[in-house]
mmCIF file of C-alpha atoms in Angstrom:
data_model
loop_
_atom_site.group_PDB
_atom_site.id
_atom_site.type_symbol
_atom_site.label_atom_id
_atom_site.label_comp_id
_atom_site.label_asym_id
_atom_site.label_seq_id
_atom_site.Cartn_x
_atom_site.Cartn_y
_atom_site.Cartn_z
ATOM 1 C CA MET A 1 -18.806 145.978 -5.110
ATOM 2 C CA LEU A 2 -21.003 148.921 -4.455
ATOM 3 C CA THR A 3 -19.785 150.734 -7.484
ATOM 4 C CA SER A 4 -17.146 149.777 -9.924
ATOM 5 C CA GLU A 5 -15.549 153.189 -9.932
ATOM 6 C CA GLY A 6 -14.402 153.925 -6.350
ATOM 7 C CA CYS A 7 -16.768 156.928 -6.733
ATOM 8 C CA PRO A 8 -15.727 159.908 -4.629
ATOM 9 C CA SER A 9 -19.274 160.767 -3.539
ATOM 10 C CA THR A 10 -19.788 157.179 -2.288
ATOM 11 C CA MET A 11 -16.492 157.537 -0.555
ATOM 12 C CA LEU A 12 -17.756 160.662 1.217
ATOM 13 C CA SER A 13 -20.928 159.036 2.471
ATOM 14 C CA ILE A 14 -18.993 156.057 3.783
ATOM 15 C CA LYS A 15 -16.570 158.464 5.462
ATOM 16 C CA ASP A 16 -19.528 160.401 7.087
ATOM 17 C CA ALA A 17 -20.801 157.172 8.483
ATOM 18 C CA LEU A 18 -17.371 155.997 9.722
ATOM 19 C CA GLU A 19 -16.637 159.294 11.393
ATOM 20 C CA ALA A 20 -20.007 159.299 13.272
ATOM 21 C CA LEU A 21 -19.491 155.710 14.361
ATOM 22 C CA GLU A 22 -15.689 155.821 14.865
ATOM 23 C CA GLY A 23 -14.123 153.420 17.326
ATOM 24 C CA LYS A 24 -15.187 150.040 18.560
ATOM 25 C CA TRP A 25 -17.725 151.099 21.187
ATOM 26 C CA LYS A 26 -20.437 153.265 19.542
ATOM 27 C CA LEU A 27 -22.243 150.495 17.697
ATOM 28 C CA LEU A 28 -22.044 148.166 20.709
ATOM 29 C CA ILE A 29 -23.583 150.862 22.889
ATOM 30 C CA LEU A 30 -26.339 151.402 20.376
ATOM 31 C CA PHE A 31 -26.888 147.649 20.107
ATOM 32 C CA ALA A 32 -27.250 147.463 23.951
ATOM 33 C CA LEU A 33 -29.654 150.336 23.859
ATOM 34 C CA SER A 34 -31.740 148.832 21.054
ATOM 35 C CA SER A 35 -33.570 146.420 23.318
ATOM 36 C CA SER A 36 -35.740 146.878 26.415
ATOM 37 C CA GLY A 37 -36.247 150.680 26.419
ATOM 38 C CA PRO A 38 -34.233 153.313 28.252
ATOM 39 C CA LYS A 39 -31.315 152.216 30.409
ATOM 40 C CA ARG A 40 -29.224 153.623 33.262
ATOM 41 C CA PHE A 41 -25.489 154.225 32.810
ATOM 42 C CA LYS A 42 -24.595 151.273 34.978
ATOM 43 C CA GLN A 43 -26.794 148.888 32.996
ATOM 44 C CA ILE A 44 -25.236 149.933 29.697
ATOM 45 C CA SER A 45 -21.810 149.570 31.257
ATOM 46 C CA LYS A 46 -22.611 145.994 32.314
ATOM 47 C CA GLU A 47 -23.961 144.955 28.910
ATOM 48 C CA VAL A 48 -21.022 146.399 26.898
ATOM 49 C CA ALA A 49 -18.379 144.135 28.330
ATOM 50 C CA GLY A 50 -14.918 145.675 28.710
ATOM 51 C CA ILE A 51 -15.826 149.377 28.413
ATOM 52 C CA THR A 52 -14.600 151.717 31.070
ATOM 53 C CA ASP A 53 -16.881 154.317 32.705
ATOM 54 C CA LYS A 54 -14.774 157.094 31.337
ATOM 55 C CA THR A 55 -15.035 155.817 27.796
ATOM 56 C CA LEU A 56 -18.727 155.091 28.060
ATOM 57 C CA SER A 57 -19.372 158.570 29.354
ATOM 58 C CA LYS A 58 -17.364 160.106 26.492
ATOM 59 C CA GLU A 59 -19.057 157.902 23.830
ATOM 60 C CA LEU A 60 -22.559 158.602 25.116
ATOM 61 C CA LYS A 61 -21.905 162.337 24.754
ATOM 62 C CA LEU A 62 -20.670 161.818 21.194
ATOM 63 C CA LEU A 63 -23.662 159.673 20.372
ATOM 64 C CA GLU A 64 -25.979 162.363 21.792
ATOM 65 C CA SER A 65 -24.291 165.052 19.700
ATOM 66 C CA ASN A 66 -24.980 162.960 16.659
ATOM 67 C CA GLN A 67 -28.623 162.528 17.607
ATOM 68 C CA LEU A 68 -28.218 158.775 17.958
ATOM 69 C CA VAL A 69 -28.909 158.644 21.730
ATOM 70 C CA LYS A 70 -31.196 160.678 23.936
ATOM 71 C CA ARG A 71 -30.300 161.494 27.525
ATOM 72 C CA GLU A 72 -33.152 162.162 29.922
ATOM 73 C CA VAL A 73 -32.969 163.447 33.494
ATOM 74 C CA HIS A 74 -35.873 162.392 35.648
ATOM 75 C CA ASP A 75 -36.994 164.580 38.526
ATOM 76 C CA THR A 76 -36.707 162.002 41.214
ATOM 77 C CA PHE A 77 -34.821 162.195 44.434
ATOM 78 C CA PRO A 78 -31.856 161.794 43.841
ATOM 79 C CA PRO A 79 -32.291 162.675 40.071
ATOM 80 C CA THR A 80 -31.960 159.659 37.770
ATOM 81 C CA VAL A 81 -30.576 159.731 34.240
ATOM 82 C CA GLU A 82 -31.627 157.348 31.472
ATOM 83 C CA TYR A 83 -30.361 156.857 27.918
ATOM 84 C CA SER A 84 -32.333 155.635 24.999
ATOM 85 C CA ILE A 85 -31.761 155.082 21.302
ATOM 86 C CA THR A 86 -33.372 157.658 18.913
ATOM 87 C CA PRO A 87 -35.140 156.793 15.669
ATOM 88 C CA HIS A 88 -31.961 157.975 13.891
ATOM 89 C CA GLY A 89 -29.932 155.486 16.033
ATOM 90 C CA LEU A 90 -32.384 152.771 15.200
ATOM 91 C CA SER A 91 -31.833 153.422 11.499
ATOM 92 C CA LEU A 92 -28.409 151.721 12.028
ATOM 93 C CA GLU A 93 -30.161 148.305 12.363
ATOM 94 C CA LYS A 94 -29.020 147.062 8.877
ATOM 95 C CA VAL A 95 -25.449 148.294 9.458
ATOM 96 C CA ILE A 96 -25.356 146.454 12.708
ATOM 97 C CA ALA A 97 -26.938 143.338 11.264
ATOM 98 C CA GLU A 98 -24.445 143.164 8.405
ATOM 99 C CA LEU A 99 -21.515 143.707 10.837
ATOM 100 C CA HIS A 100 -22.919 140.823 12.948
ATOM 101 C CA TYR A 101 -23.080 138.438 9.959
ATOM 102 C CA TRP A 102 -19.599 139.486 8.824
ATOM 103 C CA GLY A 103 -18.205 139.160 12.298
ATOM 104 C CA LEU A 104 -19.406 135.545 12.433
ATOM 105 C CA ALA A 105 -17.764 134.854 9.021
ATOM 106 C CA HIS A 106 -14.582 136.653 10.066
ATOM 107 C CA ARG A 107 -14.292 134.592 13.269
ATOM 108 C CA LYS A 108 -14.549 131.405 11.223
ATOM 109 C CA GLN A 109 -11.988 132.711 8.699
ATOM 110 C CA ILE A 110 -9.354 134.061 11.031
ATOM 111 C CA ILE A 111 -9.918 132.801 14.556
ATOM 112 C CA GLY A 112 -11.114 129.468 13.138
ATOM 113 C CA LYS A 113 -13.989 128.708 15.614
ATOM 114 C CA MET B 1 -33.432 145.552 16.107
ATOM 115 C CA LEU B 2 -31.375 142.531 15.322
ATOM 116 C CA THR B 3 -32.482 140.744 18.395
ATOM 117 C CA SER B 4 -34.656 142.036 21.125
ATOM 118 C CA GLU B 5 -32.397 140.713 23.862
ATOM 119 C CA GLY B 6 -29.032 142.438 23.472
ATOM 120 C CA CYS B 7 -27.735 138.871 23.123
ATOM 121 C CA PRO B 8 -24.112 138.474 24.301
ATOM 122 C CA SER B 9 -23.117 136.196 21.357
ATOM 123 C CA THR B 10 -24.421 138.718 18.895
ATOM 124 C CA MET B 11 -22.496 141.385 20.798
ATOM 125 C CA LEU B 12 -19.356 139.225 20.430
ATOM 126 C CA SER B 13 -19.634 138.916 16.635
ATOM 127 C CA ILE B 14 -20.295 142.735 16.225
ATOM 128 C CA LYS B 15 -17.207 143.300 18.445
ATOM 129 C CA ASP B 16 -15.060 140.956 16.315
ATOM 130 C CA ALA B 17 -16.151 142.856 13.230
ATOM 131 C CA LEU B 18 -15.532 146.283 14.793
ATOM 132 C CA GLU B 19 -12.081 145.301 16.025
ATOM 133 C CA ALA B 20 -10.981 144.018 12.573
ATOM 134 C CA LEU B 21 -12.352 147.208 10.843
ATOM 135 C CA GLU B 22 -11.519 149.666 13.631
ATOM 136 C CA GLY B 23 -10.826 153.314 12.785
ATOM 137 C CA LYS B 24 -12.113 155.395 9.946
ATOM 138 C CA TRP B 25 -9.724 154.292 7.221
ATOM 139 C CA LYS B 26 -9.855 150.495 6.691
ATOM 140 C CA LEU B 27 -13.195 150.315 4.996
ATOM 141 C CA LEU B 28 -12.325 153.336 2.790
ATOM 142 C CA ILE B 29 -9.129 151.537 1.711
ATOM 143 C CA LEU B 30 -11.070 148.386 0.936
ATOM 144 C CA PHE B 31 -13.636 150.427 -0.983
ATOM 145 C CA ALA B 32 -10.759 152.000 -3.033
ATOM 146 C CA LEU B 33 -9.373 148.567 -3.703
ATOM 147 C CA SER B 34 -12.707 147.072 -4.662
ATOM 148 C CA SER B 35 -12.607 148.510 -8.157
ATOM 149 C CA SER B 36 -10.126 148.253 -11.062
ATOM 150 C CA GLY B 37 -7.875 145.459 -9.799
ATOM 151 C CA PRO B 38 -4.574 145.669 -7.873
ATOM 152 C CA LYS B 39 -3.288 149.154 -7.057
ATOM 153 C CA ARG B 40 0.040 150.745 -6.106
ATOM 154 C CA PHE B 41 0.470 152.495 -2.774
ATOM 155 C CA LYS B 42 0.386 156.011 -4.270
ATOM 156 C CA GLN B 43 -2.818 155.308 -6.158
ATOM 157 C CA ILE B 44 -4.601 154.128 -2.994
ATOM 158 C CA SER B 45 -3.191 157.152 -1.167
ATOM 159 C CA LYS B 46 -4.659 159.464 -3.877
ATOM 160 C CA GLU B 47 -8.107 157.806 -3.771
ATOM 161 C CA VAL B 48 -8.406 157.770 0.003
ATOM 162 C CA ALA B 49 -8.463 161.537 0.469
ATOM 163 C CA GLY B 50 -6.838 162.814 3.663
ATOM 164 C CA ILE B 51 -4.881 159.726 4.648
ATOM 165 C CA THR B 52 -1.190 160.138 5.425
ATOM 166 C CA ASP B 53 1.367 157.724 4.054
ATOM 167 C CA LYS B 54 2.292 156.603 7.498
ATOM 168 C CA THR B 55 -1.328 155.727 8.368
ATOM 169 C CA LEU B 56 -1.904 154.058 5.001
ATOM 170 C CA SER B 57 1.128 151.894 5.496
ATOM 171 C CA LYS B 58 0.031 150.849 9.000
ATOM 172 C CA GLU B 59 -3.565 150.181 7.887
ATOM 173 C CA LEU B 60 -2.518 148.119 4.903
ATOM 174 C CA LYS B 61 -0.373 145.881 7.227
ATOM 175 C CA LEU B 62 -3.291 145.375 9.643
ATOM 176 C CA LEU B 63 -5.651 144.633 6.632
ATOM 177 C CA GLU B 64 -3.097 142.086 5.402
ATOM 178 C CA SER B 65 -2.919 140.398 8.836
ATOM 179 C CA ASN B 66 -6.638 140.044 8.760
ATOM 180 C CA GLN B 67 -6.567 138.520 5.296
ATOM 181 C CA LEU B 68 -8.540 141.450 3.807
ATOM 182 C CA VAL B 69 -5.795 142.673 1.568
ATOM 183 C CA LYS B 70 -3.015 140.863 -0.389
ATOM 184 C CA ARG B 71 0.386 142.500 -0.948
ATOM 185 C CA GLU B 72 2.349 141.312 -3.980
ATOM 186 C CA VAL B 73 5.915 142.161 -4.891
ATOM 187 C CA HIS B 74 6.627 142.001 -8.669
ATOM 188 C CA ASP B 75 10.066 141.076 -9.842
ATOM 189 C CA THR B 76 10.620 144.212 -11.931
ATOM 190 C CA PHE B 77 13.498 146.627 -11.805
ATOM 191 C CA PRO B 78 13.060 148.367 -9.460
ATOM 192 C CA PRO B 79 10.632 145.929 -7.713
ATOM 193 C CA THR B 80 7.048 147.067 -7.714
ATOM 194 C CA VAL B 81 4.449 146.407 -4.970
ATOM 195 C CA GLU B 82 0.727 146.064 -5.611
ATOM 196 C CA TYR B 83 -2.213 145.587 -3.214
ATOM 197 C CA SER B 84 -5.465 143.857 -3.953
ATOM 198 C CA ILE B 85 -8.588 143.014 -2.030
ATOM 199 C CA THR B 86 -9.012 139.369 -1.127
ATOM 200 C CA PRO B 87 -12.309 137.347 -1.380
ATOM 201 C CA HIS B 88 -12.660 137.812 2.373
ATOM 202 C CA GLY B 89 -12.278 141.573 1.903
ATOM 203 C CA LEU B 90 -14.876 141.520 -0.859
ATOM 204 C CA SER B 91 -17.317 139.793 1.645
ATOM 205 C CA LEU B 92 -17.529 143.196 3.318
ATOM 206 C CA GLU B 93 -19.590 144.511 0.378
ATOM 207 C CA LYS B 94 -22.908 144.555 2.181
ATOM 208 C CA VAL B 95 -21.410 146.239 5.272
ATOM 209 C CA ILE B 96 -19.959 148.944 3.019
ATOM 210 C CA ALA B 97 -23.178 149.339 1.130
ATOM 211 C CA GLU B 98 -25.192 149.745 4.360
ATOM 212 C CA LEU B 99 -22.728 152.308 5.694
ATOM 213 C CA HIS B 100 -23.023 154.198 2.415
ATOM 214 C CA TYR B 101 -26.803 154.373 2.593
ATOM 215 C CA TRP B 102 -26.699 155.272 6.315
ATOM 216 C CA GLY B 103 -24.023 157.907 5.679
ATOM 217 C CA LEU B 104 -26.277 159.529 3.138
ATOM 218 C CA ALA B 105 -29.202 159.637 5.571
ATOM 219 C CA HIS B 106 -26.950 160.891 8.469
ATOM 220 C CA ARG B 107 -25.634 163.752 6.231
ATOM 221 C CA LYS B 108 -29.264 164.771 5.663
ATOM 222 C CA GLN B 109 -30.194 164.411 9.354
ATOM 223 C CA ILE B 110 -27.233 166.152 10.921
ATOM 224 C CA ILE B 111 -25.317 168.201 8.347
ATOM 225 C CA GLY B 112 -28.551 169.062 6.571
ATOM 226 C CA LYS B 113 -27.403 168.801 3.004
#
Protein backbone atom coordinates (compact mmCIF):
# COMPACT_ATOMS: atom_id res chain seq x y z
CA MET A 1 0.00 0.00 0.00
CA LEU A 2 0.89 3.67 -0.06
CA THR A 3 3.09 3.40 3.00
CA SER A 4 3.71 0.40 5.17
CA GLU A 5 3.26 2.35 8.37
CA GLY A 6 -0.30 3.72 8.36
CA CYS A 7 1.52 7.06 8.64
CA PRO A 8 -0.52 9.76 10.47
CA SER A 9 0.43 12.56 8.03
CA THR A 10 -0.69 10.46 5.08
CA MET A 11 -3.90 9.73 6.99
CA LEU A 12 -4.37 13.50 7.42
CA SER A 13 -4.08 14.30 3.72
CA ILE A 14 -6.47 11.49 2.81
CA LYS A 15 -8.88 12.85 5.43
CA ASP A 16 -8.57 16.37 3.97
CA ALA A 17 -9.45 15.00 0.55
CA LEU A 18 -12.35 12.91 1.81
CA GLU A 19 -13.82 15.83 3.74
CA ALA A 20 -13.67 18.12 0.71
CA LEU A 21 -15.24 15.44 -1.50
CA GLU A 22 -17.60 13.91 1.06
CA GLY A 23 -20.78 12.20 -0.10
CA LYS A 24 -21.61 10.49 -3.31
CA TRP A 25 -22.40 13.54 -5.44
CA LYS A 26 -19.48 15.99 -5.55
CA LEU A 27 -17.21 13.98 -7.81
CA LEU A 28 -20.13 13.17 -10.11
CA ILE A 29 -20.97 16.87 -10.40
CA LEU A 30 -17.32 17.68 -11.12
CA PHE A 31 -17.23 14.90 -13.71
CA ALA A 32 -20.32 16.37 -15.40
CA LEU A 33 -18.68 19.81 -15.41
CA SER A 34 -15.39 18.48 -16.76
CA SER A 35 -16.68 18.38 -20.33
CA SER A 36 -18.14 20.97 -22.71
CA GLY A 37 -17.50 24.16 -20.73
CA PRO A 38 -19.83 26.02 -18.34
CA LYS A 39 -23.26 24.56 -17.68
CA ARG A 40 -26.62 25.72 -16.36
CA PHE A 41 -28.08 24.23 -13.18
CA LYS A 42 -30.74 22.28 -15.09
CA GLN A 43 -28.18 20.73 -17.41
CA ILE A 44 -26.03 19.50 -14.51
CA SER A 45 -29.16 18.18 -12.82
CA LYS A 46 -30.00 16.19 -15.96
CA GLU A 47 -26.50 14.72 -16.33
CA VAL A 48 -26.12 13.69 -12.68
CA ALA A 49 -28.92 11.13 -12.64
CA GLY A 50 -30.85 10.83 -9.40
CA ILE A 51 -29.76 14.07 -7.72
CA THR A 52 -32.48 16.34 -6.36
CA ASP A 53 -32.43 20.10 -7.00
CA LYS A 54 -32.05 20.77 -3.28
CA THR A 55 -29.01 18.50 -3.01
CA LEU A 56 -27.45 19.83 -6.19
CA SER A 57 -27.85 23.38 -4.96
CA LYS A 58 -26.23 22.53 -1.61
CA GLU A 59 -23.38 20.57 -3.20
CA LEU A 60 -22.61 23.34 -5.71
CA LYS A 61 -22.25 25.82 -2.84
CA LEU A 62 -19.88 23.48 -1.00
CA LEU A 63 -17.87 22.90 -4.18
CA GLU A 64 -17.67 26.66 -4.70
CA SER A 65 -16.45 27.20 -1.12
CA ASN A 66 -13.67 24.69 -1.77
CA GLN A 67 -12.71 26.49 -5.00
CA LEU A 68 -13.61 23.47 -7.11
CA VAL A 69 -16.47 25.11 -8.99
CA LYS A 70 -16.96 28.68 -10.20
CA ARG A 71 -20.41 30.28 -10.33
CA GLU A 72 -20.93 33.10 -12.81
CA VAL A 73 -23.97 35.34 -13.16
CA HIS A 74 -24.43 36.77 -16.64
CA ASP A 75 -26.07 40.13 -17.08
CA THR A 76 -28.82 38.95 -19.41
CA PHE A 77 -32.54 39.43 -19.06
CA PRO A 78 -33.47 37.50 -17.03
CA PRO A 79 -30.01 36.95 -15.49
CA THR A 80 -28.49 33.55 -16.22
CA VAL A 81 -26.19 31.56 -13.97
CA GLU A 82 -23.53 29.17 -15.17
CA TYR A 83 -21.22 26.80 -13.32
CA SER A 84 -17.78 25.72 -14.45
CA ILE A 85 -15.00 23.58 -13.04
CA THR A 86 -11.91 25.43 -11.78
CA PRO A 87 -8.28 24.39 -12.40
CA HIS A 88 -8.26 23.06 -8.82
CA GLY A 89 -11.35 21.00 -9.66
CA LEU A 90 -9.67 19.69 -12.80
CA SER A 91 -6.75 18.54 -10.65
CA LEU A 92 -9.08 15.75 -9.44
CA GLU A 93 -8.80 14.07 -12.84
CA LYS A 94 -6.58 11.23 -11.59
CA VAL A 95 -8.74 10.61 -8.51
CA ILE A 96 -11.83 10.37 -10.71
CA ALA A 97 -10.04 8.14 -13.23
CA GLU A 98 -8.90 5.72 -10.50
CA LEU A 99 -12.41 5.64 -9.01
CA HIS A 100 -13.77 4.86 -12.47
CA TYR A 101 -11.37 1.93 -12.96
CA TRP A 102 -12.02 0.64 -9.46
CA GLY A 103 -15.80 1.03 -9.89
CA LEU A 104 -15.63 -1.20 -12.97
CA ALA A 105 -13.66 -3.85 -11.06
CA HIS A 106 -15.99 -3.56 -8.06
CA ARG A 107 -19.07 -4.09 -10.21
CA LYS A 108 -17.50 -7.28 -11.59
CA GLN A 109 -16.51 -8.47 -8.11
CA ILE A 110 -19.74 -7.73 -6.25
CA ILE A 111 -22.57 -7.16 -8.64
CA GLY A 112 -21.13 -9.72 -11.05
CA LYS A 113 -21.83 -8.02 -14.38
CA MET B 1 -10.64 14.87 -18.16
CA LEU B 2 -11.33 11.17 -18.26
CA THR B 3 -13.62 11.47 -21.25
CA SER B 4 -14.68 14.60 -23.02
CA GLU B 5 -18.31 13.54 -23.14
CA GLY B 6 -19.50 13.10 -19.54
CA CYS B 7 -20.22 9.54 -20.68
CA PRO B 8 -23.10 7.90 -18.75
CA SER B 9 -21.33 4.52 -18.40
CA THR B 10 -18.27 6.21 -16.90
CA MET B 11 -20.62 8.11 -14.59
CA LEU B 12 -22.12 4.76 -13.52
CA SER B 13 -18.79 3.19 -12.58
CA ILE B 14 -17.76 6.29 -10.62
CA LYS B 15 -21.14 6.14 -8.85
CA ASP B 16 -20.63 2.44 -8.01
CA ALA B 17 -17.26 3.29 -6.48
CA LEU B 18 -18.58 6.28 -4.54
CA GLU B 19 -21.50 4.29 -3.15
CA ALA B 20 -19.21 1.48 -1.94
CA LEU B 21 -16.82 3.99 -0.37
CA GLU B 22 -19.36 6.57 0.81
CA GLY B 23 -18.56 8.78 3.77
CA LYS B 24 -15.29 9.98 5.13
CA TRP B 25 -14.30 6.88 7.09
CA LYS B 26 -14.16 3.79 4.89
CA LEU B 27 -10.97 4.65 3.02
CA LEU B 28 -9.28 5.72 6.25
CA ILE B 29 -10.18 2.39 7.86
CA LEU B 30 -8.85 0.53 4.81
CA PHE B 31 -5.69 2.61 4.92
CA ALA B 32 -5.21 1.71 8.59
CA LEU B 33 -5.72 -1.97 7.73
CA SER B 34 -3.32 -1.86 4.79
CA SER B 35 -0.26 -2.13 7.00
CA SER B 36 0.95 -4.65 9.59
CA GLY B 37 -1.58 -7.45 9.07
CA PRO B 38 -4.86 -8.13 10.92
CA LYS B 39 -5.89 -5.71 13.64
CA ARG B 40 -8.19 -5.67 16.66
CA PHE B 41 -11.13 -3.25 16.80
CA LYS B 42 -9.46 -1.06 19.44
CA GLN B 43 -6.30 -0.73 17.40
CA ILE B 44 -8.19 0.42 14.30
CA SER B 45 -10.17 2.83 16.48
CA LYS B 46 -6.90 4.31 17.77
CA GLU B 47 -5.36 4.70 14.31
CA VAL B 48 -8.42 6.28 12.70
CA ALA B 49 -8.44 9.45 14.80
CA GLY B 50 -11.85 10.88 15.60
CA ILE B 51 -14.01 7.87 14.74
CA THR B 52 -16.52 6.70 17.37
CA ASP B 53 -16.87 3.01 18.24
CA LYS B 54 -20.44 3.03 16.96
CA THR B 55 -19.41 4.43 13.57
CA LEU B 56 -16.39 2.12 13.30
CA SER B 57 -18.58 -0.89 14.02
CA LYS B 58 -21.12 0.16 11.37
CA GLU B 59 -18.45 0.94 8.78
CA LEU B 60 -16.64 -2.37 9.33
CA LYS B 61 -19.90 -4.22 8.66
CA LEU B 62 -20.45 -2.28 5.44
CA LEU B 63 -16.86 -2.89 4.36
CA GLU B 64 -17.30 -6.59 5.08
CA SER B 65 -20.51 -6.72 3.01
CA ASN B 66 -18.60 -5.20 0.10
CA GLN B 67 -15.83 -7.80 0.49
CA LEU B 68 -13.27 -5.13 1.33
CA VAL B 69 -12.60 -6.31 4.88
CA LYS B 70 -12.53 -9.79 6.39
CA ARG B 71 -13.60 -10.41 9.99
CA GLU B 72 -12.14 -13.42 11.77
CA VAL B 73 -13.09 -14.82 15.14
CA HIS B 74 -10.30 -16.73 16.88
CA ASP B 75 -11.14 -19.56 19.22
CA THR B 76 -9.30 -18.18 22.22
CA PHE B 77 -10.64 -17.61 25.71
CA PRO B 78 -12.25 -15.12 25.61
CA PRO B 79 -12.73 -15.22 21.80
CA THR B 80 -10.81 -12.53 19.92
CA VAL B 81 -11.87 -10.82 16.71
CA GLU B 82 -9.50 -9.49 14.09
CA TYR B 83 -10.09 -7.51 10.93
CA SER B 84 -7.94 -7.61 7.81
CA ILE B 85 -8.05 -6.04 4.38
CA THR B 86 -9.01 -8.35 1.48
CA PRO B 87 -7.31 -8.45 -1.94
CA HIS B 88 -10.31 -6.48 -3.27
CA GLY B 89 -9.71 -3.88 -0.55
CA LEU B 90 -6.03 -3.72 -1.47
CA SER B 91 -7.06 -2.97 -5.07
CA LEU B 92 -8.03 0.51 -3.79
CA GLU B 93 -4.34 1.35 -3.41
CA LYS B 94 -4.24 3.70 -6.41
CA VAL B 95 -7.47 5.45 -5.40
CA ILE B 96 -6.06 6.06 -1.92
CA ALA B 97 -2.71 7.20 -3.31
CA GLU B 98 -4.36 9.73 -5.64
CA LEU B 99 -6.55 11.02 -2.80
CA HIS B 100 -3.43 11.42 -0.68
CA TYR B 101 -1.64 13.47 -3.37
CA TRP B 102 -4.75 15.54 -4.03
CA GLY B 103 -5.32 16.08 -0.30
CA LEU B 104 -1.82 17.54 0.00
CA ALA B 105 -2.44 19.90 -2.92
CA HIS B 106 -5.87 20.85 -1.55
CA ARG B 107 -4.42 21.72 1.85
CA LYS B 108 -1.93 24.04 0.14
CA GLN B 109 -4.65 25.59 -2.02
CA ILE B 110 -7.34 26.11 0.62
CA ILE B 111 -5.90 25.87 4.06
CA GLY B 112 -2.64 27.41 2.92
CA LYS B 113 -0.14 25.29 4.83
